[in-house]
Amino acid sequence: MSPHITSKLPNVGTTIFTVMSGLANQHNAINLGQGFPDYQMNEELMNKVSEVMQKGWNQYVPMQGYMPLRESIAEKIEYLYQTKIDPDRQITITPGGTYAIYTALTSILQPRDEVIIFEPGYDSYIPNVEINGAVPVLIDLRFPEYKINWTEVRKKISPKTRVIMLNSPHNPTGAVLNEEDIRQLKDIVRDTNIFIVSDEVYEHLIFDGIPHQSILRYPELLERSFVCFSFGKTYNCTGWKLGYCISSPSSMSEFRKVHQFNCFCCHTPSQVALAGFLKNKDAYLSLGGIMQAKRDYFIELMRSTKFDLLNSSGSYFICAKYNRISDEADRQFAIRITKEHGVATIPVSVFYKTGTDNKVIRFCFSKKKETLESAVERLIKI
Ligand code: PMP
Ligand code: GLN
């Protein structure tokens, strides 16, 4: 008899990103599905990695991450959010943002704890909760602005609520939190045992002069939070899979107990290179403007199509209704236009556990001008 695994994630299949990128390759489609830039990352940073490798930075760094990088992150946080972070006790470098989120949830959760998750939501959150034996409590963002309904949050809070999951700028919708959201959040969690896991991987990809409402700005929230970031998004190198997590010292010590027996420490040469490169403020401050110009260009091009774009104030993404073209289910529609019209997108229903279908698909605009132009040339014909 061969051994048999009782699945810890019986309801999970292959992620939509893998499915749609596979389909895009198979049909030679332009891939506006999975979120990654199709242009080269910063050359100076690439050269720096190769230089430090040549110099011999190729062995383990400490489990918490290369200290000069943690110091540069603390400096950057003080500059951006006027908050002092202890690089020794409050920052851990992780292999990407997804891992930071998983490790934070695993550090906090006990079986049957409840986690508030807003939908549509990034696809890793629910499996991360379920693998820990905890229970996702789902709340729909208000369509089509995708705003949080705080009255609904108050109703869904129970003695078992252990975490509220946040993501701003938001994937897949590009919605962002504002000061009123933060005020509501503070009110709800004050004097409770609730943690916040804040996914801020699109920290710098925020448009129209809107300030990013990082949890790091608010010490009374930070003491109950794990805040997760990704260098992949900031430096156009999603394949690097490098990020970091910030929390209070006591929470971070629990995070590190999980982290040290999973990954232990991350890729050394990238950390050494980033330690210096983070001091270049322009490299991250210019990112919002660059991405906003891409969003605006894409919006302009899309005016000639029958898609109706929704708002996007941040991230790589903008969603669109297609009811003037078809009444197909979004998944079916996304698959069909990949095969028949050569443009891959992501159906937004996959970001809902029960598949709520508002007939909306997600476009990724972090692409070269030519890519956006060629894609829209095809979309016009639909
Ligand atoms: N959170 C969100 C909302 C994302 O869109 C992504 C992916 N791009 C991640 C986390 C993961 O980041 P990383 O690739 O660094 O794991
Ligand atoms: N974050 C990327 C997106 O939303 C995909 C990352 C992945 O493939 N898991 O498109």
mmCIF file of C-alpha atoms and ligand atoms in Angstrom:
data_model
loop_
_atom_site.group_PDB
_atom_site.id
_atom_site.type_symbol
_atom_site.label_atom_id
_atom_site.label_comp_id
_atom_site.label_asym_id
_atom_site.label_seq_id
_atom_site.Cartn_x
_atom_site.Cartn_y
_atom_site.Cartn_z
ATOM 1 C CA MET A 1 0.000 0.000 0.000
ATOM 2 C CA SER A 2 1.400 3.426 -0.828
ATOM 3 C CA PRO A 3 1.209 6.149 1.820
ATOM 4 C CA HIS A 4 -1.646 8.623 1.731
ATOM 5 C CA ILE A 5 -1.733 12.261 2.801
ATOM 6 C CA THR A 6 -4.841 13.656 4.450
ATOM 7 C CA SER A 7 -4.730 17.104 2.896
ATOM 8 C CA LYS A 8 -4.491 20.090 5.215
ATOM 9 C CA LEU A 9 -5.884 22.185 2.376
ATOM 10 C CA PRO A 10 -8.452 19.892 0.745
ATOM 11 C CA ASN A 11 -10.206 22.686 -1.128
ATOM 12 C CA VAL A 12 -7.158 24.339 -2.637
ATOM 13 C CA GLY A 13 -6.181 23.873 -6.282
ATOM 14 C CA THR A 14 -3.611 25.588 -8.498
ATOM 15 C CA THR A 15 -3.554 29.390 -8.085
ATOM 16 C CA ILE A 16 -5.186 31.531 -10.739
ATOM 17 C CA PHE A 17 -1.810 33.226 -11.378
ATOM 18 C CA THR A 18 -0.279 29.926 -12.435
ATOM 19 C CA VAL A 19 -3.359 29.037 -14.482
ATOM 20 C CA MET A 20 -3.590 32.357 -16.358
ATOM 21 C CA SER A 21 0.171 32.733 -16.938
ATOM 22 C CA GLY A 22 0.204 29.132 -18.255
ATOM 23 C CA LEU A 23 -2.703 29.895 -20.562
ATOM 24 C CA ALA A 24 -1.034 33.131 -21.711
ATOM 25 C CA ASN A 25 2.133 31.200 -22.650
ATOM 26 C CA GLN A 26 0.190 28.440 -24.361
ATOM 27 C CA HIS A 27 -1.797 30.898 -26.516
ATOM 28 C CA ASN A 28 0.968 33.432 -26.980
ATOM 29 C CA ALA A 29 -1.196 36.039 -25.285
ATOM 30 C CA ILE A 30 -0.080 39.362 -23.810
ATOM 31 C CA ASN A 31 -0.013 38.760 -20.085
ATOM 32 C CA LEU A 32 -1.846 41.491 -18.151
ATOM 33 C CA GLY A 33 -2.800 38.837 -15.583
ATOM 34 C CA GLN A 34 -0.130 37.970 -13.030
ATOM 35 C CA GLY A 35 1.323 41.079 -11.371
ATOM 36 C CA PHE A 36 4.920 41.619 -12.469
ATOM 37 C CA PRO A 37 6.735 44.305 -14.471
ATOM 38 C CA ASP A 38 7.876 43.285 -17.965
ATOM 39 C CA TYR A 39 10.746 45.798 -17.918
ATOM 40 C CA GLN A 40 14.222 45.620 -16.442
ATOM 41 C CA MET A 41 14.880 46.399 -12.765
ATOM 42 C CA ASN A 42 17.341 49.076 -11.618
ATOM 43 C CA GLU A 43 20.742 48.482 -13.191
ATOM 44 C CA GLU A 44 22.762 49.905 -10.291
ATOM 45 C CA LEU A 45 21.077 47.487 -7.884
ATOM 46 C CA MET A 46 21.720 44.535 -10.216
ATOM 47 C CA ASN A 47 25.386 45.490 -10.538
ATOM 48 C CA LYS A 48 25.681 45.904 -6.788
ATOM 49 C CA VAL A 49 24.429 42.339 -6.170
ATOM 50 C CA SER A 50 26.894 40.922 -8.612
ATOM 51 C CA GLU A 51 29.715 43.037 -7.113
ATOM 52 C CA VAL A 52 29.037 41.891 -3.542
ATOM 53 C CA MET A 53 28.892 38.257 -4.697
ATOM 54 C CA GLN A 54 32.335 38.685 -6.286
ATOM 55 C CA LYS A 55 33.552 40.184 -3.042
ATOM 56 C CA GLY A 56 32.533 37.034 -1.179
ATOM 57 C CA TRP A 57 29.180 37.860 0.414
ATOM 58 C CA ASN A 58 27.887 34.357 -0.216
ATOM 59 C CA GLN A 59 27.456 32.743 3.204
ATOM 60 C CA TYR A 60 24.694 32.868 5.822
ATOM 61 C CA VAL A 61 23.728 36.156 7.394
ATOM 62 C CA PRO A 62 22.091 36.177 10.863
ATOM 63 C CA MET A 63 18.623 34.641 11.154
ATOM 64 C CA GLN A 64 17.010 38.094 11.657
ATOM 65 C CA GLY A 65 18.612 39.450 8.468
ATOM 66 C CA TYR A 66 21.764 41.399 7.582
ATOM 67 C CA MET A 67 22.014 44.097 10.268
ATOM 68 C CA PRO A 68 22.995 47.047 8.009
ATOM 69 C CA LEU A 69 19.895 46.308 5.912
ATOM 70 C CA ARG A 70 17.693 46.324 9.012
ATOM 71 C CA GLU A 71 19.309 49.607 10.022
ATOM 72 C CA SER A 72 18.589 51.111 6.599
ATOM 73 C CA ILE A 73 14.960 49.957 6.865
ATOM 74 C CA ALA A 74 14.634 51.581 10.311
ATOM 75 C CA GLU A 75 16.075 54.840 8.927
ATOM 76 C CA LYS A 76 13.659 54.730 5.998
ATOM 77 C CA ILE A 77 10.671 54.139 8.306
ATOM 78 C CA GLU A 78 11.653 57.055 10.515
ATOM 79 C CA TYR A 79 11.967 59.280 7.433
ATOM 80 C CA LEU A 80 8.645 58.163 5.895
ATOM 81 C CA TYR A 81 6.439 57.585 8.933
ATOM 82 C CA GLN A 82 8.185 59.385 11.814
ATOM 83 C CA THR A 83 8.292 56.182 13.869
ATOM 84 C CA LYS A 84 11.380 54.793 15.575
ATOM 85 C CA ILE A 85 11.843 51.067 15.020
ATOM 86 C CA ASP A 86 14.513 48.994 16.764
ATOM 87 C CA PRO A 87 16.348 47.197 13.948
ATOM 88 C CA ASP A 88 17.587 44.556 16.350
ATOM 89 C CA ARG A 89 14.268 43.563 17.917
ATOM 90 C CA GLN A 90 11.518 44.697 15.536
ATOM 91 C CA ILE A 91 12.582 43.831 11.974
ATOM 92 C CA THR A 92 13.075 40.431 10.347
ATOM 93 C CA ILE A 93 14.075 39.986 6.706
ATOM 94 C CA THR A 94 11.944 37.341 4.986
ATOM 95 C CA PRO A 95 11.861 35.529 1.645
ATOM 96 C CA GLY A 96 9.084 37.794 0.327
ATOM 97 C CA GLY A 97 5.889 39.367 1.579
ATOM 98 C CA THR A 98 3.785 36.183 1.282
ATOM 99 C CA TYR A 99 6.138 34.393 3.670
ATOM 100 C CA ALA A 100 6.037 37.309 6.133
ATOM 101 C CA ILE A 101 2.217 37.149 6.179
ATOM 102 C CA TYR A 102 2.195 33.357 6.602
ATOM 103 C CA THR A 103 4.744 33.509 9.416
ATOM 104 C CA ALA A 104 2.866 36.305 11.204
ATOM 105 C CA LEU A 105 -0.418 34.366 11.066
ATOM 106 C CA THR A 106 1.286 31.142 12.148
ATOM 107 C CA SER A 107 2.894 32.936 15.107
ATOM 108 C CA ILE A 108 -0.447 34.305 16.330
ATOM 109 C CA LEU A 109 -3.093 31.691 15.567
ATOM 110 C CA GLN A 110 -4.396 28.784 17.617
ATOM 111 C CA PRO A 111 -6.988 26.312 16.284
ATOM 112 C CA ARG A 112 -10.502 27.798 16.036
ATOM 113 C CA ASP A 113 -9.328 31.407 16.329
ATOM 114 C CA GLU A 114 -11.170 33.708 13.945
ATOM 115 C CA VAL A 115 -9.538 35.966 11.361
ATOM 116 C CA ILE A 116 -11.407 38.781 9.641
ATOM 117 C CA ILE A 117 -10.582 38.812 5.931
ATOM 118 C CA PHE A 118 -11.973 41.294 3.422
ATOM 119 C CA GLU A 119 -13.025 40.067 -0.004
ATOM 120 C CA PRO A 120 -11.980 40.291 -2.733
ATOM 121 C CA GLY A 121 -8.687 39.481 -1.018
ATOM 122 C CA TYR A 122 -5.230 38.228 -1.939
ATOM 123 C CA ASP A 123 -5.373 34.495 -2.511
ATOM 124 C CA SER A 124 -2.880 33.340 0.123
ATOM 125 C CA TYR A 125 -4.697 34.710 3.199
ATOM 126 C CA ILE A 126 -7.451 32.099 3.579
ATOM 127 C CA PRO A 127 -5.200 29.035 3.106
ATOM 128 C CA ASN A 128 -2.699 30.616 5.557
ATOM 129 C CA VAL A 129 -5.464 30.846 8.161
ATOM 130 C CA GLU A 130 -6.901 27.388 7.471
ATOM 131 C CA ILE A 131 -3.575 25.570 7.606
ATOM 132 C CA ASN A 132 -3.302 26.850 11.169
ATOM 133 C CA GLY A 133 -6.698 25.342 12.065
ATOM 134 C CA ALA A 134 -8.181 28.829 12.384
ATOM 135 C CA VAL A 135 -11.356 30.138 10.782
ATOM 136 C CA PRO A 136 -11.618 32.895 8.160
ATOM 137 C CA VAL A 137 -14.520 35.289 8.794
ATOM 138 C CA LEU A 138 -15.255 36.900 5.456
ATOM 139 C CA ILE A 139 -16.529 40.414 4.844
ATOM 140 C CA ASP A 140 -17.256 41.782 1.371
ATOM 141 C CA LEU A 141 -15.740 45.147 0.469
ATOM 142 C CA ARG A 142 -18.500 47.456 -0.786
ATOM 143 C CA PHE A 143 -18.707 47.120 -4.566
ATOM 144 C CA PRO A 144 -17.751 49.000 -6.734
ATOM 145 C CA GLU A 145 -15.554 51.295 -4.551
ATOM 146 C CA TYR A 146 -14.318 48.319 -2.543
ATOM 147 C CA LYS A 147 -14.496 50.239 0.744
ATOM 148 C CA ILE A 148 -14.529 48.559 4.154
ATOM 149 C CA ASN A 149 -17.941 48.510 5.828
ATOM 150 C CA TRP A 150 -16.883 49.074 9.457
ATOM 151 C CA THR A 151 -20.411 48.505 10.782
ATOM 152 C CA GLU A 152 -20.211 45.016 9.312
ATOM 153 C CA VAL A 153 -16.778 44.538 10.915
ATOM 154 C CA ARG A 154 -18.190 45.447 14.342
ATOM 155 C CA LYS A 155 -20.948 42.869 13.831
ATOM 156 C CA LYS A 156 -18.529 40.116 12.871
ATOM 157 C CA ILE A 157 -16.136 40.649 15.788
ATOM 158 C CA SER A 158 -16.506 37.885 18.374
ATOM 159 C CA PRO A 159 -14.585 36.767 21.481
ATOM 160 C CA LYS A 160 -12.712 34.422 19.131
ATOM 161 C CA THR A 161 -11.517 37.200 16.775
ATOM 162 C CA ARG A 162 -7.740 37.135 16.885
ATOM 163 C CA VAL A 163 -6.673 38.953 13.703
ATOM 164 C CA ILE A 164 -7.936 41.554 11.260
ATOM 165 C CA MET A 165 -6.162 41.201 7.905
ATOM 166 C CA LEU A 166 -5.542 44.478 6.054
ATOM 167 C CA ASN A 167 -4.128 45.222 2.609
ATOM 168 C CA SER A 168 -3.563 48.764 1.354
ATOM 169 C CA PRO A 169 -2.962 49.573 -1.478
ATOM 170 C CA HIS A 170 -5.213 46.679 -2.250
ATOM 171 C CA ASN A 171 -4.807 43.732 -4.576
ATOM 172 C CA PRO A 172 -6.873 43.161 -6.735
ATOM 173 C CA THR A 173 -8.788 46.479 -6.662
ATOM 174 C CA GLY A 174 -6.284 49.307 -6.105
ATOM 175 C CA ALA A 175 -8.423 50.668 -3.234
ATOM 176 C CA VAL A 176 -6.544 52.398 -0.391
ATOM 177 C CA LEU A 177 -7.283 53.032 3.285
ATOM 178 C CA ASN A 178 -7.864 56.596 4.453
ATOM 179 C CA GLU A 179 -7.620 58.314 7.844
ATOM 180 C CA GLU A 180 -11.234 57.580 8.665
ATOM 181 C CA ASP A 181 -10.588 53.845 8.145
ATOM 182 C CA ILE A 182 -7.694 54.076 10.592
ATOM 183 C CA ARG A 183 -9.875 55.902 13.131
ATOM 184 C CA GLN A 184 -12.512 53.161 12.880
ATOM 185 C CA LEU A 185 -9.873 50.460 13.173
ATOM 186 C CA LYS A 186 -8.343 52.047 16.296
ATOM 187 C CA ASP A 187 -11.772 52.258 17.860
ATOM 188 C CA ILE A 188 -12.568 48.621 17.153
ATOM 189 C CA VAL A 189 -9.329 47.085 18.423
ATOM 190 C CA ARG A 190 -8.724 49.319 21.464
ATOM 191 C CA ASP A 191 -8.564 47.193 24.670
ATOM 192 C CA THR A 192 -9.069 43.920 22.770
ATOM 193 C CA ASN A 193 -6.818 40.940 22.184
ATOM 194 C CA ILE A 194 -6.991 41.459 18.410
ATOM 195 C CA PHE A 195 -3.907 41.594 16.201
ATOM 196 C CA ILE A 196 -3.606 43.290 12.822
ATOM 197 C CA VAL A 197 -1.670 41.718 9.980
ATOM 198 C CA SER A 198 -1.125 44.515 7.483
ATOM 199 C CA ASP A 199 -0.037 43.622 3.972
ATOM 200 C CA GLU A 200 1.693 46.750 2.677
ATOM 201 C CA VAL A 201 3.656 45.311 -0.231
ATOM 202 C CA TYR A 202 2.362 48.131 -2.483
ATOM 203 C CA GLU A 203 3.459 50.813 0.012
ATOM 204 C CA HIS A 204 5.086 52.990 -2.666
ATOM 205 C CA LEU A 205 2.611 52.264 -5.447
ATOM 206 C CA ILE A 206 0.059 54.872 -4.420
ATOM 207 C CA PHE A 207 -1.256 57.594 -6.720
ATOM 208 C CA ASP A 208 -2.757 61.081 -6.940
ATOM 209 C CA GLY A 209 -0.767 62.390 -3.960
ATOM 210 C CA ILE A 210 -2.665 60.190 -1.492
ATOM 211 C CA PRO A 211 -0.538 59.439 1.595
ATOM 212 C CA HIS A 212 -0.081 55.742 2.352
ATOM 213 C CA GLN A 213 -1.842 54.972 5.641
ATOM 214 C CA SER A 214 0.832 52.630 6.945
ATOM 215 C CA ILE A 215 0.195 51.015 10.311
ATOM 216 C CA LEU A 216 3.757 52.135 11.050
ATOM 217 C CA ARG A 217 2.473 55.717 11.459
ATOM 218 C CA TYR A 218 0.345 54.702 14.440
ATOM 219 C CA PRO A 219 2.244 53.430 17.515
ATOM 220 C CA GLU A 220 -0.975 52.316 19.263
ATOM 221 C CA LEU A 221 -1.748 50.069 16.266
ATOM 222 C CA LEU A 222 1.817 48.955 15.677
ATOM 223 C CA GLU A 223 2.010 47.411 19.172
ATOM 224 C CA ARG A 224 -0.655 44.900 18.045
ATOM 225 C CA SER A 225 0.457 44.480 14.415
ATOM 226 C CA PHE A 226 2.677 42.596 12.031
ATOM 227 C CA VAL A 227 3.367 44.821 9.022
ATOM 228 C CA CYS A 228 4.592 43.030 5.892
ATOM 229 C CA PHE A 229 6.589 44.418 2.947
ATOM 230 C CA SER A 230 8.176 43.176 -0.296
ATOM 231 C CA PHE A 231 11.330 44.439 -2.006
ATOM 232 C CA GLY A 232 10.070 42.724 -5.166
ATOM 233 C CA LYS A 233 7.352 45.348 -5.562
ATOM 234 C CA THR A 234 9.519 48.321 -4.633
ATOM 235 C CA TYR A 235 12.429 47.521 -6.904
ATOM 236 C CA ASN A 236 10.702 45.843 -9.874
ATOM 237 C CA CYS A 237 12.166 42.437 -9.049
ATOM 238 C CA THR A 238 9.261 40.194 -8.032
ATOM 239 C CA GLY A 239 11.467 37.155 -8.680
ATOM 240 C CA TRP A 240 13.837 38.109 -5.872
ATOM 241 C CA LYS A 241 11.250 37.051 -3.283
ATOM 242 C CA LEU A 242 12.693 39.191 -0.531
ATOM 243 C CA GLY A 243 10.779 41.270 1.997
ATOM 244 C CA TYR A 244 10.493 42.033 5.688
ATOM 245 C CA CYS A 245 8.164 42.132 8.651
ATOM 246 C CA ILE A 246 7.905 44.735 11.419
ATOM 247 C CA SER A 247 6.210 44.251 14.790
ATOM 248 C CA SER A 248 6.604 44.973 18.496
ATOM 249 C CA PRO A 249 9.680 43.322 20.074
ATOM 250 C CA SER A 250 7.619 40.693 21.931
ATOM 251 C CA SER A 251 5.605 39.745 18.833
ATOM 252 C CA MET A 252 8.784 39.653 16.742
ATOM 253 C CA SER A 253 10.370 37.193 19.120
ATOM 254 C CA GLU A 254 7.460 34.776 18.454
ATOM 255 C CA PHE A 255 7.698 35.440 14.699
ATOM 256 C CA ARG A 256 11.397 34.522 14.780
ATOM 257 C CA LYS A 257 10.681 31.220 16.550
ATOM 258 C CA VAL A 258 8.660 30.163 13.492
ATOM 259 C CA HIS A 259 10.979 31.770 10.956
ATOM 260 C CA GLN A 260 14.213 30.241 12.265
ATOM 261 C CA PHE A 261 12.987 26.693 11.684
ATOM 262 C CA ASN A 262 11.458 27.376 8.322
ATOM 263 C CA CYS A 263 13.828 29.501 6.296
ATOM 264 C CA PHE A 264 16.382 30.560 8.940
ATOM 265 C CA CYS A 265 17.912 33.342 6.849
ATOM 266 C CA CYS A 266 17.521 34.881 3.380
ATOM 267 C CA HIS A 267 19.664 35.395 0.291
ATOM 268 C CA THR A 268 22.823 37.212 1.407
ATOM 269 C CA PRO A 269 24.033 39.156 -1.670
ATOM 270 C CA SER A 270 20.646 40.842 -2.234
ATOM 271 C CA GLN A 271 20.520 41.938 1.387
ATOM 272 C CA VAL A 272 24.032 43.385 1.292
ATOM 273 C CA ALA A 273 23.263 45.254 -1.938
ATOM 274 C CA LEU A 274 19.919 46.565 -0.643
ATOM 275 C CA ALA A 275 21.470 47.839 2.603
ATOM 276 C CA GLY A 276 23.217 50.563 0.604
ATOM 277 C CA PHE A 277 20.587 50.991 -2.094
ATOM 278 C CA LEU A 278 17.801 51.760 0.398
ATOM 279 C CA LYS A 279 19.544 55.025 1.192
ATOM 280 C CA ASN A 280 18.670 56.226 -2.304
ATOM 281 C CA LYS A 281 15.342 57.884 -1.491
ATOM 282 C CA ASP A 282 14.604 58.783 -5.084
ATOM 283 C CA ALA A 283 14.506 55.114 -6.106
ATOM 284 C CA TYR A 284 11.459 54.473 -3.935
ATOM 285 C CA LEU A 285 9.906 57.950 -3.879
ATOM 286 C CA SER A 286 9.733 58.105 -7.681
ATOM 287 C CA LEU A 287 7.938 54.785 -7.980
ATOM 288 C CA GLY A 288 4.382 56.059 -7.304
ATOM 289 C CA GLY A 289 4.671 58.688 -10.063
ATOM 290 C CA ILE A 290 6.085 56.199 -12.575
ATOM 291 C CA MET A 291 3.311 53.702 -11.883
ATOM 292 C CA GLN A 292 0.630 56.416 -11.863
ATOM 293 C CA ALA A 293 1.746 57.449 -15.367
ATOM 294 C CA LYS A 294 1.307 53.822 -16.467
ATOM 295 C CA ARG A 295 -2.157 53.688 -14.907
ATOM 296 C CA ASP A 296 -3.151 56.943 -16.617
ATOM 297 C CA TYR A 297 -1.785 55.809 -19.973
ATOM 298 C CA PHE A 298 -3.688 52.537 -19.699
ATOM 299 C CA ILE A 299 -6.917 54.381 -18.759
ATOM 300 C CA GLU A 300 -6.462 56.652 -21.773
ATOM 301 C CA LEU A 301 -5.921 53.719 -24.157
ATOM 302 C CA MET A 302 -8.860 51.779 -22.735
ATOM 303 C CA ARG A 303 -11.313 54.595 -23.574
ATOM 304 C CA SER A 304 -11.525 53.121 -27.076
ATOM 305 C CA THR A 305 -12.714 49.742 -25.761
ATOM 306 C CA LYS A 306 -16.042 48.568 -24.356
ATOM 307 C CA PHE A 307 -14.561 47.895 -20.928
ATOM 308 C CA ASP A 308 -15.585 50.199 -18.052
ATOM 309 C CA LEU A 309 -12.653 50.714 -15.722
ATOM 310 C CA LEU A 310 -13.197 51.090 -11.978
ATOM 311 C CA ASN A 311 -11.037 53.333 -9.774
ATOM 312 C CA SER A 312 -7.479 52.423 -8.863
ATOM 313 C CA SER A 313 -5.567 54.569 -6.353
ATOM 314 C CA GLY A 314 -2.631 52.213 -5.943
ATOM 315 C CA SER A 315 -0.965 48.808 -6.643
ATOM 316 C CA TYR A 316 -0.198 47.348 -10.091
ATOM 317 C CA PHE A 317 -3.845 46.781 -10.854
ATOM 318 C CA ILE A 318 -7.053 48.241 -12.194
ATOM 319 C CA CYS A 319 -10.340 46.368 -12.497
ATOM 320 C CA ALA A 320 -12.901 46.621 -15.264
ATOM 321 C CA LYS A 321 -16.518 45.719 -15.847
ATOM 322 C CA TYR A 322 -17.262 44.033 -19.162
ATOM 323 C CA ASN A 323 -21.076 44.011 -19.132
ATOM 324 C CA ARG A 324 -21.185 45.943 -22.425
ATOM 325 C CA ILE A 325 -19.374 43.005 -24.043
ATOM 326 C CA SER A 326 -20.713 39.838 -22.460
ATOM 327 C CA ASP A 327 -22.723 38.347 -19.606
ATOM 328 C CA GLU A 328 -20.420 35.331 -19.248
ATOM 329 C CA ALA A 329 -19.045 34.397 -15.833
ATOM 330 C CA ASP A 330 -15.781 36.286 -15.260
ATOM 331 C CA ARG A 331 -13.594 33.166 -15.256
ATOM 332 C CA GLN A 332 -15.070 31.935 -18.501
ATOM 333 C CA PHE A 333 -14.740 35.412 -20.021
ATOM 334 C CA ALA A 334 -11.093 35.787 -18.925
ATOM 335 C CA ILE A 335 -10.197 32.365 -20.334
ATOM 336 C CA ARG A 336 -12.016 33.053 -23.592
ATOM 337 C CA ILE A 337 -10.355 36.423 -24.247
ATOM 338 C CA THR A 338 -6.960 34.878 -23.528
ATOM 339 C CA LYS A 339 -7.572 32.146 -26.094
ATOM 340 C CA GLU A 340 -9.500 34.118 -28.716
ATOM 341 C CA HIS A 341 -8.119 37.638 -28.393
ATOM 342 C CA GLY A 342 -4.645 37.046 -26.938
ATOM 343 C CA VAL A 343 -4.860 39.087 -23.717
ATOM 344 C CA ALA A 344 -4.621 37.396 -20.319
ATOM 345 C CA THR A 345 -6.250 38.978 -17.236
ATOM 346 C CA ILE A 346 -7.419 37.734 -13.825
ATOM 347 C CA PRO A 347 -11.123 37.132 -13.045
ATOM 348 C CA VAL A 348 -11.894 38.890 -9.750
ATOM 349 C CA SER A 349 -14.283 36.149 -8.501
ATOM 350 C CA VAL A 350 -11.227 34.034 -7.633
ATOM 351 C CA PHE A 351 -10.488 36.467 -4.806
ATOM 352 C CA TYR A 352 -13.769 35.473 -3.098
ATOM 353 C CA LYS A 353 -14.043 32.160 -1.252
ATOM 354 C CA THR A 354 -17.538 31.573 -2.582
ATOM 355 C CA GLY A 355 -16.711 32.921 -6.034
ATOM 356 C CA THR A 356 -18.875 36.097 -5.914
ATOM 357 C CA ASP A 357 -18.967 37.238 -9.516
ATOM 358 C CA ASN A 358 -19.535 40.957 -10.115
ATOM 359 C CA LYS A 359 -18.442 40.428 -13.735
ATOM 360 C CA VAL A 360 -15.155 42.206 -13.209
ATOM 361 C CA ILE A 361 -11.649 41.319 -14.400
ATOM 362 C CA ARG A 362 -8.283 42.649 -13.200
ATOM 363 C CA PHE A 363 -5.668 44.174 -15.494
ATOM 364 C CA CYS A 364 -2.015 44.588 -14.487
ATOM 365 C CA PHE A 365 -0.572 47.844 -15.898
ATOM 366 C CA SER A 366 3.024 47.577 -14.596
ATOM 367 C CA LYS A 367 4.127 46.977 -18.181
ATOM 368 C CA LYS A 368 6.097 48.693 -20.941
ATOM 369 C CA LYS A 369 4.138 51.251 -22.987
ATOM 370 C CA GLU A 370 4.392 48.986 -26.042
ATOM 371 C CA THR A 371 2.920 46.055 -24.110
ATOM 372 C CA LEU A 372 -0.056 48.140 -22.977
ATOM 373 C CA GLU A 373 -0.535 49.474 -26.506
ATOM 374 C CA SER A 374 -0.425 46.008 -28.114
ATOM 375 C CA ALA A 375 -2.825 44.623 -25.504
ATOM 376 C CA VAL A 376 -5.345 47.433 -26.003
ATOM 377 C CA GLU A 377 -5.096 47.087 -29.792
ATOM 378 C CA ARG A 378 -6.446 43.571 -29.258
ATOM 379 C CA LEU A 379 -8.999 44.594 -26.599
ATOM 380 C CA ILE A 380 -10.528 47.192 -28.934
ATOM 381 C CA LYS A 381 -11.604 44.354 -31.219
ATOM 382 C CA ILE A 382 -13.706 42.646 -28.541
HETATM 383 N N1 PMP B 1 0.549 40.579 -0.922
HETATM 384 C C1 PMP B 1 -0.050 41.022 -2.024
HETATM 385 C C2 PMP B 1 -1.315 41.815 -1.885
HETATM 386 C C3 PMP B 1 0.495 40.767 -3.271
HETATM 387 O O1 PMP B 1 -0.105 41.194 -4.371
HETATM 388 C C4 PMP B 1 1.670 40.008 -3.340
HETATM 389 C C5 PMP B 1 2.212 39.565 -4.659
HETATM 390 N N2 PMP B 1 2.616 40.224 -5.441
HETATM 391 C C6 PMP B 1 2.282 39.592 -2.177
HETATM 392 C C7 PMP B 1 1.684 39.868 -0.978
HETATM 393 C C8 PMP B 1 3.528 38.787 -2.207
HETATM 394 O O2 PMP B 1 4.718 39.429 -2.262
HETATM 395 P P1 PMP B 1 6.046 38.566 -2.472
HETATM 396 O O3 PMP B 1 6.136 38.260 -3.924
HETATM 397 O O4 PMP B 1 7.133 39.424 -1.956
HETATM 398 O O5 PMP B 1 5.871 37.316 -1.659
HETATM 399 N N1 GLN B 2 0.901 39.090 -6.487
HETATM 400 C C1 GLN B 2 0.815 38.697 -7.843
HETATM 401 C C2 GLN B 2 -0.564 39.030 -8.387
HETATM 402 O O1 GLN B 2 -1.481 39.327 -7.659
HETATM 403 C C3 GLN B 2 1.046 37.237 -8.092
HETATM 404 C C4 GLN B 2 1.905 36.491 -7.173
HETATM 405 C C5 GLN B 2 1.746 35.014 -7.416
HETATM 406 O O2 GLN B 2 1.835 34.568 -8.549
HETATM 407 N N2 GLN B 2 1.483 34.289 -6.385
HETATM 408 O O3 GLN B 2 -0.712 38.983 -9.551
#
